[in-house]
Amino acid sequence: MKIIHNKLVRDYIPEIIRSDGKNLKTKTLPKENYIVGLEKVFVESATQLPKAKENKERIGEIVDLLEVLDAILNFYNIDRKEINLQKILKKKKKGSFSKRIYLEYEE
């Protein structure tokens, strides 16, 4: 039975599928399609996180999010140190999410 994936996957996934005795077809995405693929994987993992029922699943989705974020940073040549600095500055200016404030409306 053919399963259509049409998505960017981690580097070792083709070998894992082949080791199960299955045939597959892959291609290397051009740069402009690669970033689109990364963004789709990010959204997919972010969508799966709230559906996770236990911490093991949550950790798996968070790991995927971090991995794809690292790939996006690499794609745009953004240094993680710059991200961390901007995170600190934004936290000082606007706070974090630790107080669990839910804004209902403003007039």
mmCIF file with all atom_site columns, C-alpha atoms in Angstrom:
data_model
loop_
_atom_site.group_PDB
_atom_site.id
_atom_site.type_symbol
_atom_site.label_atom_id
_atom_site.label_alt_id
_atom_site.label_comp_id
_atom_site.label_asym_id
_atom_site.label_entity_id
_atom_site.label_seq_id
_atom_site.pdbx_PDB_ins_code
_atom_site.Cartn_x
_atom_site.Cartn_y
_atom_site.Cartn_z
_atom_site.occupancy
_atom_site.B_iso_or_equiv
_atom_site.pdbx_formal_charge
_atom_site.auth_seq_id
_atom_site.auth_comp_id
_atom_site.auth_asym_id
_atom_site.auth_atom_id
_atom_site.pdbx_PDB_model_num
ATOM 1   C CA . MET A 1 1   ? 0.000   0.000  0.000  1.00 0.00 ? 1   MET A CA 1
ATOM 2   C CA . LYS A 1 2   ? 1.421   3.391  -1.012 1.00 0.00 ? 2   LYS A CA 1
ATOM 3   C CA . ILE A 1 3   ? 1.423   6.074  1.679  1.00 0.00 ? 3   ILE A CA 1
ATOM 4   C CA . ILE A 1 4   ? 1.789   9.626  0.379  1.00 0.00 ? 4   ILE A CA 1
ATOM 5   C CA . HIS A 1 5   ? 3.761   11.881 2.717  1.00 0.00 ? 5   HIS A CA 1
ATOM 6   C CA . ASN A 1 6   ? 4.854   14.870 0.598  1.00 0.00 ? 6   ASN A CA 1
ATOM 7   C CA . LYS A 1 7   ? 6.704   16.519 3.478  1.00 0.00 ? 7   LYS A CA 1
ATOM 8   C CA . LEU A 1 8   ? 10.165  17.370 4.696  1.00 0.00 ? 8   LEU A CA 1
ATOM 9   C CA . VAL A 1 9   ? 11.488  14.665 7.019  1.00 0.00 ? 9   VAL A CA 1
ATOM 10  C CA . ARG A 1 10  ? 14.474  14.184 9.291  1.00 0.00 ? 10  ARG A CA 1
ATOM 11  C CA . ASP A 1 11  ? 17.664  13.045 7.559  1.00 0.00 ? 11  ASP A CA 1
ATOM 12  C CA . TYR A 1 12  ? 17.594  9.393  8.686  1.00 0.00 ? 12  TYR A CA 1
ATOM 13  C CA . ILE A 1 13  ? 13.920  8.711  7.973  1.00 0.00 ? 13  ILE A CA 1
ATOM 14  C CA . PRO A 1 14  ? 14.568  7.274  4.461  1.00 0.00 ? 14  PRO A CA 1
ATOM 15  C CA . GLU A 1 15  ? 17.096  4.781  5.878  1.00 0.00 ? 15  GLU A CA 1
ATOM 16  C CA . ILE A 1 16  ? 14.676  3.807  8.643  1.00 0.00 ? 16  ILE A CA 1
ATOM 17  C CA . ILE A 1 17  ? 11.918  3.172  6.081  1.00 0.00 ? 17  ILE A CA 1
ATOM 18  C CA . ARG A 1 18  ? 14.284  1.176  3.845  1.00 0.00 ? 18  ARG A CA 1
ATOM 19  C CA . SER A 1 19  ? 15.384  -0.935 6.827  1.00 0.00 ? 19  SER A CA 1
ATOM 20  C CA . ASP A 1 20  ? 11.748  -2.021 7.124  1.00 0.00 ? 20  ASP A CA 1
ATOM 21  C CA . GLY A 1 21  ? 12.008  -3.407 3.576  1.00 0.00 ? 21  GLY A CA 1
ATOM 22  C CA . LYS A 1 22  ? 9.904   -0.667 2.017  1.00 0.00 ? 22  LYS A CA 1
ATOM 23  C CA . ASN A 1 23  ? 10.513  1.250  -1.195 1.00 0.00 ? 23  ASN A CA 1
ATOM 24  C CA . LEU A 1 24  ? 10.331  5.019  -1.239 1.00 0.00 ? 24  LEU A CA 1
ATOM 25  C CA . LYS A 1 25  ? 10.984  8.027  -3.392 1.00 0.00 ? 25  LYS A CA 1
ATOM 26  C CA . THR A 1 26  ? 12.755  11.139 -2.121 1.00 0.00 ? 26  THR A CA 1
ATOM 27  C CA . LYS A 1 27  ? 14.172  14.312 -3.568 1.00 0.00 ? 27  LYS A CA 1
ATOM 28  C CA . THR A 1 28  ? 16.313  17.160 -2.300 1.00 0.00 ? 28  THR A CA 1
ATOM 29  C CA . LEU A 1 29  ? 14.343  20.381 -2.010 1.00 0.00 ? 29  LEU A CA 1
ATOM 30  C CA . PRO A 1 30  ? 15.681  23.565 -3.570 1.00 0.00 ? 30  PRO A CA 1
ATOM 31  C CA . LYS A 1 31  ? 16.403  26.342 -1.110 1.00 0.00 ? 31  LYS A CA 1
ATOM 32  C CA . GLU A 1 32  ? 13.111  28.210 -1.669 1.00 0.00 ? 32  GLU A CA 1
ATOM 33  C CA . ASN A 1 33  ? 11.070  25.049 -1.030 1.00 0.00 ? 33  ASN A CA 1
ATOM 34  C CA . TYR A 1 34  ? 13.227  23.965 1.918  1.00 0.00 ? 34  TYR A CA 1
ATOM 35  C CA . ILE A 1 35  ? 12.190  26.900 4.110  1.00 0.00 ? 35  ILE A CA 1
ATOM 36  C CA . VAL A 1 36  ? 8.525   26.285 3.226  1.00 0.00 ? 36  VAL A CA 1
ATOM 37  C CA . GLY A 1 37  ? 8.987   22.652 4.238  1.00 0.00 ? 37  GLY A CA 1
ATOM 38  C CA . LEU A 1 38  ? 10.598  23.672 7.525  1.00 0.00 ? 38  LEU A CA 1
ATOM 39  C CA . GLU A 1 39  ? 7.729   26.029 8.288  1.00 0.00 ? 39  GLU A CA 1
ATOM 40  C CA . LYS A 1 40  ? 5.188   23.277 7.571  1.00 0.00 ? 40  LYS A CA 1
ATOM 41  C CA . VAL A 1 41  ? 7.008   20.856 9.884  1.00 0.00 ? 41  VAL A CA 1
ATOM 42  C CA . PHE A 1 42  ? 7.062   23.542 12.577 1.00 0.00 ? 42  PHE A CA 1
ATOM 43  C CA . VAL A 1 43  ? 3.319   24.146 12.292 1.00 0.00 ? 43  VAL A CA 1
ATOM 44  C CA . GLU A 1 44  ? 2.621   20.394 12.270 1.00 0.00 ? 44  GLU A CA 1
ATOM 45  C CA . SER A 1 45  ? 4.643   19.854 15.450 1.00 0.00 ? 45  SER A CA 1
ATOM 46  C CA . ALA A 1 46  ? 3.094   22.898 17.115 1.00 0.00 ? 46  ALA A CA 1
ATOM 47  C CA . THR A 1 47  ? -0.358  21.537 16.233 1.00 0.00 ? 47  THR A CA 1
ATOM 48  C CA . GLN A 1 48  ? 0.489   18.121 17.668 1.00 0.00 ? 48  GLN A CA 1
ATOM 49  C CA . LEU A 1 49  ? 1.759   19.483 20.993 1.00 0.00 ? 49  LEU A CA 1
ATOM 50  C CA . PRO A 1 50  ? -1.679  20.297 22.495 1.00 0.00 ? 50  PRO A CA 1
ATOM 51  C CA . LYS A 1 51  ? -2.914  16.854 21.425 1.00 0.00 ? 51  LYS A CA 1
ATOM 52  C CA . ALA A 1 52  ? -0.181  15.048 23.381 1.00 0.00 ? 52  ALA A CA 1
ATOM 53  C CA . LYS A 1 53  ? -1.639  13.140 26.309 1.00 0.00 ? 53  LYS A CA 1
ATOM 54  C CA . GLU A 1 54  ? 1.515   12.519 28.338 1.00 0.00 ? 54  GLU A CA 1
ATOM 55  C CA . ASN A 1 55  ? 4.896   14.116 28.875 1.00 0.00 ? 55  ASN A CA 1
ATOM 56  C CA . LYS A 1 56  ? 6.751   11.603 26.693 1.00 0.00 ? 56  LYS A CA 1
ATOM 57  C CA . GLU A 1 57  ? 4.664   12.708 23.701 1.00 0.00 ? 57  GLU A CA 1
ATOM 58  C CA . ARG A 1 58  ? 4.990   16.387 24.683 1.00 0.00 ? 58  ARG A CA 1
ATOM 59  C CA . ILE A 1 59  ? 8.758   16.046 24.907 1.00 0.00 ? 59  ILE A CA 1
ATOM 60  C CA . GLY A 1 60  ? 8.845   14.460 21.445 1.00 0.00 ? 60  GLY A CA 1
ATOM 61  C CA . GLU A 1 61  ? 6.905   17.348 19.914 1.00 0.00 ? 61  GLU A CA 1
ATOM 62  C CA . ILE A 1 62  ? 9.021   19.940 21.751 1.00 0.00 ? 62  ILE A CA 1
ATOM 63  C CA . VAL A 1 63  ? 12.186  18.221 20.498 1.00 0.00 ? 63  VAL A CA 1
ATOM 64  C CA . ASP A 1 64  ? 10.818  18.409 16.943 1.00 0.00 ? 64  ASP A CA 1
ATOM 65  C CA . LEU A 1 65  ? 10.001  22.096 17.414 1.00 0.00 ? 65  LEU A CA 1
ATOM 66  C CA . LEU A 1 66  ? 13.504  22.838 18.695 1.00 0.00 ? 66  LEU A CA 1
ATOM 67  C CA . GLU A 1 67  ? 15.131  20.854 15.879 1.00 0.00 ? 67  GLU A CA 1
ATOM 68  C CA . VAL A 1 68  ? 13.162  22.640 13.182 1.00 0.00 ? 68  VAL A CA 1
ATOM 69  C CA . LEU A 1 69  ? 13.798  26.012 14.859 1.00 0.00 ? 69  LEU A CA 1
ATOM 70  C CA . ASP A 1 70  ? 17.524  25.275 14.751 1.00 0.00 ? 70  ASP A CA 1
ATOM 71  C CA . ALA A 1 71  ? 17.200  24.467 11.033 1.00 0.00 ? 71  ALA A CA 1
ATOM 72  C CA . ILE A 1 72  ? 15.291  27.721 10.421 1.00 0.00 ? 72  ILE A CA 1
ATOM 73  C CA . LEU A 1 73  ? 17.931  29.721 12.310 1.00 0.00 ? 73  LEU A CA 1
ATOM 74  C CA . ASN A 1 74  ? 20.621  28.026 10.249 1.00 0.00 ? 74  ASN A CA 1
ATOM 75  C CA . PHE A 1 75  ? 18.732  28.721 7.009  1.00 0.00 ? 75  PHE A CA 1
ATOM 76  C CA . TYR A 1 76  ? 18.578  32.449 7.764  1.00 0.00 ? 76  TYR A CA 1
ATOM 77  C CA . ASN A 1 77  ? 22.087  32.541 9.310  1.00 0.00 ? 77  ASN A CA 1
ATOM 78  C CA . ILE A 1 78  ? 20.693  33.708 12.639 1.00 0.00 ? 78  ILE A CA 1
ATOM 79  C CA . ASP A 1 79  ? 22.894  33.070 15.655 1.00 0.00 ? 79  ASP A CA 1
ATOM 80  C CA . ARG A 1 80  ? 21.217  31.437 18.672 1.00 0.00 ? 80  ARG A CA 1
ATOM 81  C CA . LYS A 1 81  ? 23.042  33.992 20.855 1.00 0.00 ? 81  LYS A CA 1
ATOM 82  C CA . GLU A 1 82  ? 21.187  36.794 19.062 1.00 0.00 ? 82  GLU A CA 1
ATOM 83  C CA . ILE A 1 83  ? 17.898  34.998 19.652 1.00 0.00 ? 83  ILE A CA 1
ATOM 84  C CA . ASN A 1 84  ? 18.692  34.596 23.345 1.00 0.00 ? 84  ASN A CA 1
ATOM 85  C CA . LEU A 1 85  ? 19.655  38.281 23.637 1.00 0.00 ? 85  LEU A CA 1
ATOM 86  C CA . GLN A 1 86  ? 16.430  39.394 21.946 1.00 0.00 ? 86  GLN A CA 1
ATOM 87  C CA . LYS A 1 87  ? 14.468  37.029 24.193 1.00 0.00 ? 87  LYS A CA 1
ATOM 88  C CA . ILE A 1 88  ? 15.986  38.659 27.285 1.00 0.00 ? 88  ILE A CA 1
ATOM 89  C CA . LEU A 1 89  ? 15.311  42.162 25.973 1.00 0.00 ? 89  LEU A CA 1
ATOM 90  C CA . LYS A 1 90  ? 11.716  41.340 25.067 1.00 0.00 ? 90  LYS A CA 1
ATOM 91  C CA . LYS A 1 91  ? 11.149  39.719 28.450 1.00 0.00 ? 91  LYS A CA 1
ATOM 92  C CA . LYS A 1 92  ? 12.436  42.863 30.202 1.00 0.00 ? 92  LYS A CA 1
ATOM 93  C CA . LYS A 1 93  ? 10.183  45.079 28.084 1.00 0.00 ? 93  LYS A CA 1
ATOM 94  C CA . LYS A 1 94  ? 6.989   42.981 27.928 1.00 0.00 ? 94  LYS A CA 1
ATOM 95  C CA . GLY A 1 95  ? 7.435   40.232 30.521 1.00 0.00 ? 95  GLY A CA 1
ATOM 96  C CA . SER A 1 96  ? 7.080   36.487 30.099 1.00 0.00 ? 96  SER A CA 1
ATOM 97  C CA . PHE A 1 97  ? 4.056   34.215 30.366 1.00 0.00 ? 97  PHE A CA 1
ATOM 98  C CA . SER A 1 98  ? 4.639   33.110 33.965 1.00 0.00 ? 98  SER A CA 1
ATOM 99  C CA . LYS A 1 99  ? 1.719   35.060 35.479 1.00 0.00 ? 99  LYS A CA 1
ATOM 100 C CA . ARG A 1 100 ? -0.783  33.228 33.244 1.00 0.00 ? 100 ARG A CA 1
ATOM 101 C CA . ILE A 1 101 ? -2.553  36.472 32.290 1.00 0.00 ? 101 ILE A CA 1
ATOM 102 C CA . TYR A 1 102 ? -5.389  35.931 29.824 1.00 0.00 ? 102 TYR A CA 1
ATOM 103 C CA . LEU A 1 103 ? -6.442  39.182 28.145 1.00 0.00 ? 103 LEU A CA 1
ATOM 104 C CA . GLU A 1 104 ? -10.171 39.115 27.505 1.00 0.00 ? 104 GLU A CA 1
ATOM 105 C CA . TYR A 1 105 ? -10.616 42.539 25.914 1.00 0.00 ? 105 TYR A CA 1
ATOM 106 C CA . GLU A 1 106 ? -9.695  46.187 25.958 1.00 0.00 ? 106 GLU A CA 1
ATOM 107 C CA . GLU A 1 107 ? -11.721 49.281 25.098 1.00 0.00 ? 107 GLU A CA 1
#
